[in-house]
Short mmCIF file of C-alpha atoms and ligand atoms in Angstrom, two decimals:
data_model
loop_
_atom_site.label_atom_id
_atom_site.label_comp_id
_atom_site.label_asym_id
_atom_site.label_seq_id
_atom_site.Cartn_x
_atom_site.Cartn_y
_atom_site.Cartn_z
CA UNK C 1 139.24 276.25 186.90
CA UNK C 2 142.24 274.24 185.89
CA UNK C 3 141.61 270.24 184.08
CA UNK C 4 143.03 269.36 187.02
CA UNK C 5 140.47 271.11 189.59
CA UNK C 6 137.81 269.76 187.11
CA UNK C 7 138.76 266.36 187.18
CA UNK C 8 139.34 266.67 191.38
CA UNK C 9 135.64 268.16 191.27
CA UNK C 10 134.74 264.98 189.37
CA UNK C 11 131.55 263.88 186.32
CA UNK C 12 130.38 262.09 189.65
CA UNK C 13 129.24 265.01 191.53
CA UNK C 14 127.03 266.92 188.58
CA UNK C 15 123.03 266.63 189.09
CA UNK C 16 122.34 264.28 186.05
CA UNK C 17 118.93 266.76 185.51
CA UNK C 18 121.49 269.61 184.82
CA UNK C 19 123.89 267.19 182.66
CA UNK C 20 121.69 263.90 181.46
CA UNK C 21 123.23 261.70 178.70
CA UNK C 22 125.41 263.12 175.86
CA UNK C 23 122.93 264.10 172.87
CA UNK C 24 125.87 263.63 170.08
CA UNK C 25 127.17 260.59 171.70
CA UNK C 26 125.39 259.07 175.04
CA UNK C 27 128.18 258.87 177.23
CA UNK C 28 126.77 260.17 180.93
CA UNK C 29 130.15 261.36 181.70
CA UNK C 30 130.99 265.62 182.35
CA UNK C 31 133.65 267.53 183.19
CA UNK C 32 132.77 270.77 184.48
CA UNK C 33 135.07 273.67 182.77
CA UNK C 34 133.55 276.51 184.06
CA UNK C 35 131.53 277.88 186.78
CA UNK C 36 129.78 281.21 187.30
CA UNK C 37 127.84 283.88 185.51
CA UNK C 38 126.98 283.29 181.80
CA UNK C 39 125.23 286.21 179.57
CA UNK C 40 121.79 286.38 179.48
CA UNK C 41 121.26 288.25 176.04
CA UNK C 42 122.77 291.50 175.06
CA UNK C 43 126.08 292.04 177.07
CA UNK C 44 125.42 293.28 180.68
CA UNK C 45 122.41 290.65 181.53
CA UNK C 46 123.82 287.72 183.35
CA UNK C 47 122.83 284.30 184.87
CA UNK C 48 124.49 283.78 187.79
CA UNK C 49 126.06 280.47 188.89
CA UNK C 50 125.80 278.56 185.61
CA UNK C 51 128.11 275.33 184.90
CA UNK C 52 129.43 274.45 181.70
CA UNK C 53 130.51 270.65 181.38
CA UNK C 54 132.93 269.30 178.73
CA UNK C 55 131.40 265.36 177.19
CA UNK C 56 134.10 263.19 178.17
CA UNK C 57 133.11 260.92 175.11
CA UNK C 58 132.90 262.97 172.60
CA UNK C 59 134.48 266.81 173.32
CA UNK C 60 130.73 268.86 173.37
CA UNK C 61 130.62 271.57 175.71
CA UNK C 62 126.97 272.21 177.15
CA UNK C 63 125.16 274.74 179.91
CA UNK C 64 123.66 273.35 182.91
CA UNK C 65 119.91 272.80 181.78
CA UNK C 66 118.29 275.35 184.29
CA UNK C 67 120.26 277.88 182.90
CA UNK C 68 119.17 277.59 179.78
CA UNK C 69 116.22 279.38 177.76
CA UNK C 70 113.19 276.71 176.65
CA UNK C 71 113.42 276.31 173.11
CA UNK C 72 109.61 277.74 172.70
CA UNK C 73 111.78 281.31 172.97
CA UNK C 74 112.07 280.37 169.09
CA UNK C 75 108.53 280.40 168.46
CA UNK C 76 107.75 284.18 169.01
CA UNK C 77 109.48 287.61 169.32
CA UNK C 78 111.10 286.81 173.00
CA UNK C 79 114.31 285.26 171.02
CA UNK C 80 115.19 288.41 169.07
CA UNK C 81 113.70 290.88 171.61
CA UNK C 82 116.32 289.05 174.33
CA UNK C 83 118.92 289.99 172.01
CA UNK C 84 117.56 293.25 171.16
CA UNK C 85 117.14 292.45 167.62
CA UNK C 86 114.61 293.21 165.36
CA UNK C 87 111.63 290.92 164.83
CA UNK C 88 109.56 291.78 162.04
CA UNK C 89 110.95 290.86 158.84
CA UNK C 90 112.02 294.28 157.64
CA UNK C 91 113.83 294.95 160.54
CA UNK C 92 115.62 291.67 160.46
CA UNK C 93 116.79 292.03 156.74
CA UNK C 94 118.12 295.22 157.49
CA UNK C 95 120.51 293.91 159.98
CA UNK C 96 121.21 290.72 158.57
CA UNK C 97 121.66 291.34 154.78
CA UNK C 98 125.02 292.90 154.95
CA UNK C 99 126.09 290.25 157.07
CA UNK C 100 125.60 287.55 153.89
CA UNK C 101 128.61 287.95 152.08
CA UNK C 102 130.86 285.86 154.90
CA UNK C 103 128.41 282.96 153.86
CA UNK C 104 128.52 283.51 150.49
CA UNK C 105 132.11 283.16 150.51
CA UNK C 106 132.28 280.22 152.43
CA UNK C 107 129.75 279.22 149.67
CA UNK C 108 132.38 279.59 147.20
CA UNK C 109 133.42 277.86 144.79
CA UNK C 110 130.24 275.00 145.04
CA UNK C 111 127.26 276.32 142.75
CA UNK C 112 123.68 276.16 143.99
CA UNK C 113 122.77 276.33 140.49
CA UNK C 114 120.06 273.91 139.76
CA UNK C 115 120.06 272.32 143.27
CA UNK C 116 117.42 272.00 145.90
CA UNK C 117 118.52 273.91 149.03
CA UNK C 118 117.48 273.89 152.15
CA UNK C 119 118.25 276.99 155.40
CA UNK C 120 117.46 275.25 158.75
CA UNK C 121 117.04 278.25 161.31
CA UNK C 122 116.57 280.58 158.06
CA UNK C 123 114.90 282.97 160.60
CA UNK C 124 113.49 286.16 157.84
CA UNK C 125 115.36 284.30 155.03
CA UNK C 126 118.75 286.71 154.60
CA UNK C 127 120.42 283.76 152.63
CA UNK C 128 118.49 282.60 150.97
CA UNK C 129 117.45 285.65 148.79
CA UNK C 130 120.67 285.74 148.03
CA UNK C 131 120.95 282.47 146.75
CA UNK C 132 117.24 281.56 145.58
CA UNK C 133 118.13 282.75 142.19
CA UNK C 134 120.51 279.98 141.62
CA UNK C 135 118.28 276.99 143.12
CA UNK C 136 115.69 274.69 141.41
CA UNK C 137 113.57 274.72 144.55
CA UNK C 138 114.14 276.07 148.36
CA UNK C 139 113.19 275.15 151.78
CA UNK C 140 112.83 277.53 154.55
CA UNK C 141 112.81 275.76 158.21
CA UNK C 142 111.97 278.42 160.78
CA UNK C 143 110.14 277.93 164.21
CA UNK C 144 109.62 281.88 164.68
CA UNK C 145 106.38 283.05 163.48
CA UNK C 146 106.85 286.30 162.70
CA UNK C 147 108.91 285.58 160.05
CA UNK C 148 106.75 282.48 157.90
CA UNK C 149 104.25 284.47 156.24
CA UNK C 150 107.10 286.84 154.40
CA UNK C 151 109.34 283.40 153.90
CA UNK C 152 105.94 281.96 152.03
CA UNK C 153 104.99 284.87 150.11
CA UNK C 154 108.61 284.69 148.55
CA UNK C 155 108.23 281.33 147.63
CA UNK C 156 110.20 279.39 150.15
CA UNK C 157 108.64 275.92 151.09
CA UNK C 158 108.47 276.80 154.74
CA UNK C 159 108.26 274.87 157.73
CA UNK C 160 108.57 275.01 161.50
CA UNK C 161 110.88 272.31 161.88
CA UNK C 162 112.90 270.04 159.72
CA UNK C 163 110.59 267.11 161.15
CA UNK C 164 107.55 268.55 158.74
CA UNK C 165 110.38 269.32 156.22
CA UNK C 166 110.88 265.40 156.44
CA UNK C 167 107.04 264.21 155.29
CA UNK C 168 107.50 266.60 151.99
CA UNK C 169 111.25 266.65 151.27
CA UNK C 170 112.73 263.27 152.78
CA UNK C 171 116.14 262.55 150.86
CA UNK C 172 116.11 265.56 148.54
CA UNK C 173 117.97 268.26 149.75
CA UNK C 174 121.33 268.86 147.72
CA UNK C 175 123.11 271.88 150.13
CA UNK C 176 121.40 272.63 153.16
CA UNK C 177 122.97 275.23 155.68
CA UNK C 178 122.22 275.62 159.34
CA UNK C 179 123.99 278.99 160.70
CA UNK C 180 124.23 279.79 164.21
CA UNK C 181 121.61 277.13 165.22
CA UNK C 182 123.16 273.78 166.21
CA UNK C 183 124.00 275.84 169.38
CA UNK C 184 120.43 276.38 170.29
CA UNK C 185 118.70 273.13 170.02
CA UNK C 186 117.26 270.80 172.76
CA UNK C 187 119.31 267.70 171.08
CA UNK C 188 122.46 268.44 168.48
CA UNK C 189 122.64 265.19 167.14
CA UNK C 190 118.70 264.70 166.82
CA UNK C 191 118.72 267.57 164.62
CA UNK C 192 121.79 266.62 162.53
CA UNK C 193 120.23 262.98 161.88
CA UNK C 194 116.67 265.17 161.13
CA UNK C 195 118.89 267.36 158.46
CA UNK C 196 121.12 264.31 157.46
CA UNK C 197 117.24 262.30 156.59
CA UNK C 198 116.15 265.58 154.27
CA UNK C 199 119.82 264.95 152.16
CA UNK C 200 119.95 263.51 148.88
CA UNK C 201 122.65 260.45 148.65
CA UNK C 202 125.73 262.88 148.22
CA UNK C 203 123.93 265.88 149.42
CA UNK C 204 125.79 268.32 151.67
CA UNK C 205 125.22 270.81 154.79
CA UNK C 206 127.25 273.62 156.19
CA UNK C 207 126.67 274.55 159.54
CA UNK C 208 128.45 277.29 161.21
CA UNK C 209 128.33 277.91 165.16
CA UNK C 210 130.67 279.86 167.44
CA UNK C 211 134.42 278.74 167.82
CA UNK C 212 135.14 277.47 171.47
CA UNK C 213 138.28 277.75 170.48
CA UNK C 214 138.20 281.59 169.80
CA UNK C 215 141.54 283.67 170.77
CA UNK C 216 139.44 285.44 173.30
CA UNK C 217 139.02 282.44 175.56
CA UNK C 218 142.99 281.85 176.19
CA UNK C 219 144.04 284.96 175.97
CA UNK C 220 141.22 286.49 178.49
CA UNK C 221 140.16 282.96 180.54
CA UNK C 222 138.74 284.62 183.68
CA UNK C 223 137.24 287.72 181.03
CA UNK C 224 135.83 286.23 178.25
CA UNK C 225 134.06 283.11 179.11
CA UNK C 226 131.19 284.78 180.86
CA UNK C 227 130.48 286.80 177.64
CA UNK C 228 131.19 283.48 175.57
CA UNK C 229 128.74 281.01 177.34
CA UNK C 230 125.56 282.08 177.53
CA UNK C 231 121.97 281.21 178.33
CA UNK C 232 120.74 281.05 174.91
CA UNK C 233 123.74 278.40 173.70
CA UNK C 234 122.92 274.82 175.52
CA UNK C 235 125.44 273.82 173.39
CA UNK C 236 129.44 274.36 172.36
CA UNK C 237 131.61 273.03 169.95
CA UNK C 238 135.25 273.35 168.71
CA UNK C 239 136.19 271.53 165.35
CA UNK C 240 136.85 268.42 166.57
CA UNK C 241 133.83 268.08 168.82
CA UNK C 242 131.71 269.78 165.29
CA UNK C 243 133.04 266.99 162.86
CA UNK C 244 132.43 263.90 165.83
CA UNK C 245 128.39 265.34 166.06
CA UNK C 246 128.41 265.39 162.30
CA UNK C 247 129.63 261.81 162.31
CA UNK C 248 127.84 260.46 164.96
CA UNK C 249 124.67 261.29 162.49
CA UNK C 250 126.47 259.70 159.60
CA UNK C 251 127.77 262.86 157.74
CA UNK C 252 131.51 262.63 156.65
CA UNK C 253 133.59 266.06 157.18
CA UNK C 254 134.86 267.46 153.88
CA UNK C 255 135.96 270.92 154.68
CA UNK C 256 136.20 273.40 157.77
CA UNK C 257 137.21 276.74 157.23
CA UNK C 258 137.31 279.52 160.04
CA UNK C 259 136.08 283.07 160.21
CA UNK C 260 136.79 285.88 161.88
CA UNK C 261 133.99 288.79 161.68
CA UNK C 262 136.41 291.68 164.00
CA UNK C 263 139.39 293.38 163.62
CA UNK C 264 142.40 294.24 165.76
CA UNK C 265 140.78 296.67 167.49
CA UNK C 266 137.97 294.70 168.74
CA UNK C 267 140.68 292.19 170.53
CA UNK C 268 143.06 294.88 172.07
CA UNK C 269 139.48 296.49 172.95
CA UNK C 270 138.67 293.28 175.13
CA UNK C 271 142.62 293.19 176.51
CA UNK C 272 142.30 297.07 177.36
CA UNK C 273 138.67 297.25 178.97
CA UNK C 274 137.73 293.93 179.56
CA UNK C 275 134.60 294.16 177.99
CA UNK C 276 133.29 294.00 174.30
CA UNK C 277 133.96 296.97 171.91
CA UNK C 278 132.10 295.48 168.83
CA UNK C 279 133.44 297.16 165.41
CA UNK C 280 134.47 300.56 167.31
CA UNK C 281 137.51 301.32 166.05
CA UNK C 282 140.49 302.23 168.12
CA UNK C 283 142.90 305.41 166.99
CA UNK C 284 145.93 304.57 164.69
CA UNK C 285 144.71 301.16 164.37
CA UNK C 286 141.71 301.34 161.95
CA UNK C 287 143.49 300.09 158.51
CA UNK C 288 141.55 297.86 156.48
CA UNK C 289 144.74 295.98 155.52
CA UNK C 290 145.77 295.34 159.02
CA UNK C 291 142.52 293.89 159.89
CA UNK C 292 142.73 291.58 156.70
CA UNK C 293 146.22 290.16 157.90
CA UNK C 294 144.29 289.64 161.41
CA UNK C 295 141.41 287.59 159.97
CA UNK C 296 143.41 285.45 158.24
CA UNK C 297 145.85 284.33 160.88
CA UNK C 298 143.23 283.65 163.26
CA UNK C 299 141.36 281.71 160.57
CA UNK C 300 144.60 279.89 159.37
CA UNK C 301 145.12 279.17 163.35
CA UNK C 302 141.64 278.12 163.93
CA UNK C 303 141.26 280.76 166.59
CA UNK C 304 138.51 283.11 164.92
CA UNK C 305 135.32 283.10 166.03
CA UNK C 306 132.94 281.38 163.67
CA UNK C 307 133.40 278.02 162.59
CA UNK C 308 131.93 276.58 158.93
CA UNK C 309 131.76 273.20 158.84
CA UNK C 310 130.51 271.43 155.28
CA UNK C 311 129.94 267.92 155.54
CA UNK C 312 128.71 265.35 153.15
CA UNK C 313 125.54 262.57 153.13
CA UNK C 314 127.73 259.29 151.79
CA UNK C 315 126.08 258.35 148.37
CA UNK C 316 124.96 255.11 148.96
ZN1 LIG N 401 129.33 263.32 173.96
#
């Protein structure tokens, strides 16, 4: 659908149920940007006849609200079965620990040395083993059970949500990180405010969530956004819209850096078949090198896939 089909089909006409005020910002006004199936888990489920709207205030994206998951899917083992991920903590650190080192280097070059830390979404608590070491103290906020005994017995101050975080830990959190959440949650800027309350005057958080902006979305538009929007994200953010929720919950934007986790191959993969091809690699194209030149023009351009976002609680 083209901005000007959107604006012909008009905020007016969208069921307020589906698209009720702006969480980040409270403006009642949508555009719809895309209509159809979204992905429903791992690639080949779909929901049919979703509709994602764009804020007109403040630049979110968001899913219709029927077609998306109720947040108690956090709370057990549907989440990570729907993805066909592990969900006992084993499992779960076996896929997730080699995935680390792209946070640790967006970690880089702030020290946790010394600092109280806080993971919001820490799921079986991948990061933060690999930073516990550093930190005076560390809070682990996860909703799924399955994974808060194993967080406890490792010493993490866990809790379900960042609301029970708040009666303990209220304004001293020096770093917290939220990865791949903010996408998930009933109420973005709720949860930023909650995280932006556990902060210490000065105190920072660096979220990352998936890049609307992603080369994949121009350069396959009819392609791409099915497998992009999907009924586990209510929510969908590009930088701009990322820093404006941060503000709107009084955080100030310090530094945004993109990342982009595929090479070449996985792109011309999409161009070629139309469908994802993951890391497969594709014949006279698999060169490390290459791959490194690709990453970093798509994260120069802000066209990779992942955006980091570190913002910071004002000190007074
Ligand atoms: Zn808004």
């Amino acid at each position: 659908m083209s901005v000007a089909q959107a604006m012909d089909v008009g905020a007016a006409s969208l069921d307020p149920e589906q698209f009720p005020s702006c969480s980040v910002c409270g403006d009642l006004a949508w555009i719809p940007v895309y209509e159809g199936p979204v992905r429903d888990g791992a690639f080949g489920n779909i929901r049919a006849d979703a509709v994602v709207a764009e804020c007109v205030g403040c630049g979110v994206q968001r899913l219709d609200e029927s077609s998306c998951h109720d947040d108690a899917v956090y709370t057990d083992a549907a989440y990570r079965e729907l993805l066909g991920e592990s969900v006992d903590t084993n499992g779960f650190h076996a896929e997730h620990d080699p995935l680390q080192l792209e946070r640790l280097n967006v970690v880089n070059p702030m020290t946790l040395r010394g600092k109280v830390i806080a993971d919001i979404g820490c799921a079986a608590g991948s990061f933060l083993d690999f930073v516990s070491g550093l930190a005076r103290s560390v809070i682990a906020v996860e909703p799924g059970k399955p994974y808060q005994g194993s967080l406890r017995q490792r010493g993490y101050h866990t809790y379900d949500f960042t609301s029970g975080a708040l009666d303990d830990c209220q304004g001293s959190v020096e770093h917290a990180f939220s990865f791949q959440v903010i996408e998930h949650v009933a109420e973005p800027g709720a949860f930023l405010s909650q995280i932006s309350d556990l902060l210490a005057p000065g105190g920072r958080l660096t979220i990352s969530t998936p890049n609307r902006s992603d080369i994949l979305m121009s350069l396959l538009p009819e392609d791409y956004p099915p497998f992009f929007y999907r009924s586990v994200h209510r929510w969908y953010f590009c930088a701009d819209s990322l820093s404006r929720c941060g503000r709107a919950a009084g955080l100030i934007p310090v530094e945004t850096r993109f990342v982009h986790r595929f090479g070449v191959a996985n792109t011309l993969r999409w161009l070629r078949e139309r469908r994802p091809g993951g890391r497969d690699p594709l014949p006279g194209l698999d060169d490390p090198a290459l791959d490194s030149v690709w990453r970093d023009t798509l994260a120069r351009e802000g066209t990779a896939d992942t955006i980091y976002m570190t913002f910071e609680k004002p000190a007074n």
